mmCIF file of C-alpha atoms in Angstrom:
data_model
loop_
_atom_site.group_PDB
_atom_site.id
_atom_site.type_symbol
_atom_site.label_atom_id
_atom_site.label_comp_id
_atom_site.label_asym_id
_atom_site.label_seq_id
_atom_site.Cartn_x
_atom_site.Cartn_y
_atom_site.Cartn_z
ATOM 1 C CA MET A 1 168.440 130.693 95.500
ATOM 2 C CA THR A 2 167.360 128.287 98.147
ATOM 3 C CA SER A 3 164.937 130.628 99.859
ATOM 4 C CA ALA A 4 162.606 130.891 96.825
ATOM 5 C CA PRO A 5 160.057 128.301 97.992
ATOM 6 C CA GLN A 6 159.593 130.321 101.186
ATOM 7 C CA ASN A 7 159.324 133.677 99.425
ATOM 8 C CA PHE A 8 156.945 132.449 96.722
ATOM 9 C CA PRO A 9 154.674 129.744 98.084
ATOM 10 C CA VAL A 10 152.831 127.529 95.688
ATOM 11 C CA GLY A 11 149.549 129.126 94.673
ATOM 12 C CA SER A 12 150.663 132.716 95.214
ATOM 13 C CA ILE A 13 150.202 135.332 92.518
ATOM 14 C CA VAL A 14 153.363 137.205 91.414
ATOM 15 C CA VAL A 15 154.427 139.529 88.554
ATOM 16 C CA TYR A 16 156.840 138.369 85.829
ATOM 17 C CA PHE A 17 157.845 141.019 83.284
ATOM 18 C CA GLY A 18 154.666 142.953 84.006
ATOM 19 C CA ASN A 19 152.384 139.883 83.649
ATOM 20 C CA ARG A 20 150.445 138.291 86.492
ATOM 21 C CA THR A 21 151.494 134.723 87.035
ATOM 22 C CA ASN A 22 150.646 131.891 89.375
ATOM 23 C CA VAL A 23 153.340 129.952 91.239
ATOM 24 C CA THR A 24 152.814 126.264 90.473
ATOM 25 C CA GLY A 25 155.975 124.751 91.996
ATOM 26 C CA HIS A 26 159.717 124.943 92.571
ATOM 27 C CA ALA A 27 162.414 123.391 90.426
ATOM 28 C CA ALA A 28 165.323 121.455 91.924
ATOM 29 C CA GLY A 29 167.810 124.185 90.885
ATOM 30 C CA GLY A 30 165.975 126.888 92.890
ATOM 31 C CA SER A 31 163.963 128.314 89.994
ATOM 32 C CA VAL A 32 160.247 128.989 90.434
ATOM 33 C CA GLU A 33 157.759 127.273 88.164
ATOM 34 C CA ILE A 34 154.962 129.645 87.105
ATOM 35 C CA ARG A 35 151.923 129.792 84.813
ATOM 36 C CA MET A 36 151.134 132.956 82.894
ATOM 37 C CA LEU A 37 147.561 133.960 83.653
ATOM 38 C CA ASN A 38 147.039 135.782 80.353
ATOM 39 C CA THR A 39 148.425 133.083 78.036
ATOM 40 C CA GLY A 40 148.463 129.944 80.172
ATOM 41 C CA SER A 41 152.121 129.352 79.326
ATOM 42 C CA GLU A 42 154.223 127.509 81.893
ATOM 43 C CA LEU A 43 157.901 128.184 82.470
ATOM 44 C CA SER A 44 160.612 128.101 85.108
ATOM 45 C CA VAL A 45 162.366 131.410 86.055
ATOM 46 C CA PRO A 46 164.876 132.531 88.670
ATOM 47 C CA PRO A 47 163.230 133.941 91.768
ATOM 48 C CA ASP A 48 164.908 137.340 91.294
ATOM 49 C CA ARG A 49 162.885 137.841 88.124
ATOM 50 C CA LEU A 50 159.600 137.654 90.107
ATOM 51 C CA THR A 51 157.956 140.385 92.110
ATOM 52 C CA SER A 52 155.583 139.527 94.941
ATOM 53 C CA LEU A 53 152.183 141.237 94.841
ATOM 54 C CA ALA A 54 151.706 140.859 98.618
ATOM 55 C CA ALA A 55 153.825 140.354 101.668
ATOM 56 C CA PRO A 56 154.841 136.716 101.803
ATOM 57 C CA ALA A 57 152.810 134.741 104.284
ATOM 58 C CA ALA A 58 154.406 132.252 106.583
ATOM 59 C CA ALA A 59 154.098 128.831 105.147
ATOM 60 C CA GLY A 60 151.758 126.748 107.280
ATOM 61 C CA PRO A 61 151.339 123.012 107.432
ATOM 62 C CA PRO A 62 149.401 121.587 104.509
ATOM 63 C CA LEU A 63 145.736 120.920 105.117
ATOM 64 C CA SER A 64 144.836 117.355 105.854
ATOM 65 C CA ARG A 65 142.290 115.592 103.683
ATOM 66 C CA ALA A 66 139.746 115.621 106.512
ATOM 67 C CA GLY A 67 140.166 119.358 106.979
ATOM 68 C CA LEU A 68 139.808 119.915 103.246
ATOM 69 C CA PHE A 69 136.544 117.920 103.163
ATOM 70 C CA ALA A 70 135.229 119.790 106.213
ATOM 71 C CA GLY A 71 135.950 123.135 104.586
ATOM 72 C CA THR A 72 134.333 122.037 101.328
ATOM 73 C CA GLY A 73 131.246 120.844 103.209
ATOM 74 C CA LEU A 74 130.959 124.172 105.051
ATOM 75 C CA VAL A 75 131.127 126.082 101.768
ATOM 76 C CA ALA A 76 128.437 123.822 100.279
ATOM 77 C CA VAL A 77 126.124 124.409 103.260
ATOM 78 C CA ILE A 78 126.580 128.192 103.043
ATOM 79 C CA ALA A 79 125.903 128.107 99.291
ATOM 80 C CA LEU A 80 122.748 125.985 99.784
ATOM 81 C CA ALA A 81 121.440 128.374 102.440
ATOM 82 C CA PHE A 82 122.087 131.293 100.113
ATOM 83 C CA LEU A 83 120.201 129.617 97.245
ATOM 84 C CA LEU A 84 117.236 128.797 99.478
ATOM 85 C CA ASP A 85 117.131 132.401 100.637
ATOM 86 C CA LEU A 86 117.083 133.554 97.004
ATOM 87 C CA GLY A 87 114.188 131.166 96.325
ATOM 88 C CA GLY A 88 112.017 132.980 98.876
ATOM 89 C CA SER A 89 111.898 130.251 101.485
ATOM 90 C CA ASP A 90 111.357 131.458 105.005
ATOM 91 C CA PRO A 91 113.108 129.424 107.716
ATOM 92 C CA SER A 92 110.412 130.459 110.190
ATOM 93 C CA GLU A 93 107.758 128.953 107.893
ATOM 94 C CA ALA A 94 109.711 125.705 107.720
ATOM 95 C CA THR A 95 109.860 125.643 111.511
ATOM 96 C CA VAL A 96 106.082 126.114 111.769
ATOM 97 C CA THR A 97 105.478 123.436 109.149
ATOM 98 C CA ASN A 98 107.749 120.959 110.914
ATOM 99 C CA SER A 99 106.031 121.593 114.226
ATOM 100 C CA GLN A 100 102.640 121.058 112.634
ATOM 101 C CA VAL A 101 103.711 117.815 111.014
ATOM 102 C CA SER A 102 105.247 116.519 114.219
ATOM 103 C CA SER A 103 102.003 117.235 116.095
ATOM 104 C CA VAL A 104 100.026 114.844 113.887
ATOM 105 C CA PRO A 105 99.678 111.477 115.647
ATOM 106 C CA ALA A 106 101.283 108.543 113.936
ATOM 107 C CA ALA A 107 99.010 106.198 112.055
ATOM 108 C CA PRO A 108 98.176 103.022 113.973
ATOM 109 C CA ARG A 109 100.194 100.008 112.932
ATOM 110 C CA SER A 110 97.301 97.593 112.860
ATOM 111 C CA PRO A 111 94.697 98.124 110.131
ATOM 112 C CA SER A 112 92.050 96.843 112.593
ATOM 113 C CA ALA A 113 92.626 99.928 114.724
ATOM 114 C CA VAL A 114 91.094 102.166 112.040
ATOM 115 C CA SER A 115 88.520 99.702 110.675
ATOM 116 C CA PRO A 116 85.000 99.691 112.123
ATOM 117 C CA PRO A 117 84.297 96.664 114.302
ATOM 118 C CA ALA A 118 82.810 93.871 112.294
ATOM 119 C CA ALA A 119 79.302 92.838 113.177
ATOM 120 C CA ALA A 120 79.156 89.747 115.317
ATOM 121 C CA ALA A 121 78.328 86.673 113.286
ATOM 122 C CA PRO A 122 74.993 85.088 114.189
ATOM 123 C CA GLN A 123 75.288 82.040 116.377
ATOM 124 C CA ASP A 124 74.726 78.759 114.654
ATOM 125 C CA HIS A 125 71.784 77.158 116.441
ATOM 126 C CA ASP A 126 69.255 74.662 115.232
ATOM 127 C CA THR A 127 66.483 77.157 115.972
ATOM 128 C CA ALA A 128 68.140 80.080 114.177
ATOM 129 C CA THR A 129 65.569 82.104 112.228
ATOM 130 C CA PRO A 130 66.522 82.936 108.638
ATOM 131 C CA HIS A 131 65.647 86.397 107.369
ATOM 132 C CA VAL A 132 62.442 85.994 105.340
ATOM 133 C CA VAL A 133 60.065 88.699 104.155
ATOM 134 C CA PRO A 134 56.626 87.641 105.413
ATOM 135 C CA SER A 135 53.780 87.163 102.952
ATOM 136 C CA TYR A 136 50.362 88.235 104.284
ATOM 137 C CA ALA A 137 47.114 87.442 102.471
ATOM 138 C CA ALA A 138 43.993 89.601 102.599
ATOM 139 C CA GLY A 139 41.423 89.293 105.375
ATOM 140 C CA LEU A 140 43.851 88.473 108.211
ATOM 141 C CA PRO A 141 43.163 89.846 111.698
ATOM 142 C CA ALA A 142 45.507 92.570 112.954
ATOM 143 C CA TRP A 143 47.222 90.400 115.571
ATOM 144 C CA VAL A 144 48.879 88.293 112.870
ATOM 145 C CA LYS A 145 51.254 91.169 111.986
ATOM 146 C CA SER A 146 52.717 91.046 115.526
ATOM 147 C CA VAL A 147 53.686 87.366 115.336
ATOM 148 C CA PRO A 148 57.433 86.791 114.768
ATOM 149 C CA ASP A 149 59.172 84.381 112.369
ATOM 150 C CA VAL A 150 56.308 84.353 109.847
ATOM 151 C CA LYS A 151 56.973 83.024 106.376
ATOM 152 C CA ALA A 152 53.400 83.278 105.107
ATOM 153 C CA ALA A 153 49.935 83.807 106.604
ATOM 154 C CA TYR A 154 46.474 83.400 105.079
ATOM 155 C CA ILE A 155 42.843 82.483 105.868
ATOM 156 C CA GLN A 156 41.557 78.942 105.367
ATOM 157 C CA PRO A 157 37.734 79.023 105.018
ATOM 158 C CA GLY A 158 35.757 76.805 107.375
ATOM 159 C CA ASN A 159 33.540 73.898 106.228
ATOM 160 C CA PRO A 160 29.876 74.701 106.936
ATOM 161 C CA ASP A 161 28.996 71.011 106.682
ATOM 162 C CA GLU A 162 31.134 70.095 109.728
ATOM 163 C CA VAL A 163 29.256 68.921 112.795
ATOM 164 C CA ASP A 164 31.644 70.604 115.261
ATOM 165 C CA PRO A 165 31.074 74.378 115.257
ATOM 166 C CA ALA A 166 34.826 74.872 115.806
ATOM 167 C CA ASP A 167 35.473 73.257 112.432
ATOM 168 C CA ARG A 168 33.048 75.626 110.672
ATOM 169 C CA ARG A 169 35.113 78.681 111.580
ATOM 170 C CA ASP A 170 37.610 80.255 109.260
ATOM 171 C CA SER A 171 41.105 79.418 110.436
ATOM 172 C CA VAL A 172 44.199 81.598 110.500
ATOM 173 C CA VAL A 173 47.046 79.609 108.954
ATOM 174 C CA ILE A 174 50.626 80.704 109.641
ATOM 175 C CA GLU A 175 53.669 79.096 108.114
ATOM 176 C CA TYR A 176 56.679 79.727 110.382
ATOM 177 C CA THR A 177 60.357 79.713 109.503
ATOM 178 C CA SER A 178 61.294 77.763 112.657
ATOM 179 C CA GLY A 179 60.101 76.530 116.013
ATOM 180 C CA ASP A 180 57.842 73.812 117.401
ATOM 181 C CA ALA A 181 54.419 73.524 115.762
ATOM 182 C CA GLY A 182 52.560 72.771 119.037
ATOM 183 C CA GLN A 183 54.043 75.768 120.841
ATOM 184 C CA ARG A 184 53.342 78.050 117.873
ATOM 185 C CA CYS A 185 49.739 76.856 117.773
ATOM 186 C CA THR A 186 49.216 77.459 121.503
ATOM 187 C CA ALA A 187 50.531 81.024 121.176
ATOM 188 C CA MET A 188 48.239 81.671 118.208
ATOM 189 C CA ARG A 189 45.235 80.316 120.083
ATOM 190 C CA ALA A 190 45.755 82.847 122.866
ATOM 191 C CA LEU A 191 45.696 85.691 120.315
ATOM 192 C CA ALA A 192 42.952 84.511 117.951
ATOM 193 C CA GLY A 193 39.913 84.610 120.226
ATOM 194 C CA PRO A 194 36.732 82.550 119.587
ATOM 195 C CA GLU A 195 36.013 83.796 116.070
ATOM 196 C CA HIS A 196 38.943 82.079 114.327
ATOM 197 C CA GLY A 197 40.557 78.698 114.406
ATOM 198 C CA VAL A 198 44.353 78.463 114.106
ATOM 199 C CA ILE A 199 46.726 76.189 112.236
ATOM 200 C CA ALA A 200 50.502 76.368 112.653
ATOM 201 C CA PHE A 201 53.065 75.010 110.190
ATOM 202 C CA THR A 202 56.817 74.799 110.875
ATOM 203 C CA PRO A 203 59.603 73.146 108.846
ATOM 204 C CA THR A 204 59.274 70.047 111.073
ATOM 205 C CA GLY A 205 55.545 69.761 111.872
ATOM 206 C CA MET A 206 51.983 71.128 112.054
ATOM 207 C CA ALA A 207 49.355 71.622 114.786
ATOM 208 C CA VAL A 208 45.643 72.508 114.760
ATOM 209 C CA ASP A 209 43.823 74.096 117.712
ATOM 210 C CA SER A 210 40.781 71.852 117.212
ATOM 211 C CA ASN A 211 43.100 68.950 117.967
ATOM 212 C CA GLY A 212 44.365 70.560 121.174
ATOM 213 C CA CYS A 213 47.430 71.975 119.332
ATOM 214 C CA LEU A 214 49.041 68.550 119.393
ATOM 215 C CA GLY A 215 52.006 68.680 117.075
ATOM 216 C CA VAL A 216 52.226 66.303 114.149
ATOM 217 C CA LYS A 217 55.625 65.761 112.611
ATOM 218 C CA LEU A 218 55.926 66.265 108.887
ATOM 219 C CA GLY A 219 57.853 63.813 106.787
ATOM 220 C CA THR A 220 61.079 65.098 105.246
ATOM 221 C CA SER A 221 62.514 63.846 101.992
#
């Protein structure tokens, strides 16, 4: 019977001797190849021995591979959506979360953009003053604490045997961390008043007010 392939398309379910079977193919002699659903047995029978369970559908063109993949992908997407819905996920919550994430500004590319500005390095000058904690001895007048760049300050007692009254006074001695000894001495003289003499030491020289604050260079090793 040559019309069997049209009456029983491959994949259709038919009845053979009261058993449900699946059409798996068509033999060259017109018989229909079937598989018994209850036993799994495969055999070839004439088409007049089979009874269709449904009206035969018109055979359409076979699906292309691209169409088959598209259909499979659609089924997978529907199944994934169904599983997410069973898990209690709310699409509206995902939308809110995505909008919140997208509103966060992107991190700057350069690490310097988020780092605090580094402090400017001190300029390298010959007169740069190193950071030194001043040392103050007892008995100093109050004005000494206002003098900058002090390394140490103390009182040098006067010599009562000196002929010049200026040399009998106690002198304020300040050791500076930098500067010119003559200029330091002149500034001290303006602050000291008549009751104290002044002596200024710097890393490069010394000056005494009784000598007119003329600077004397110190020898360096």
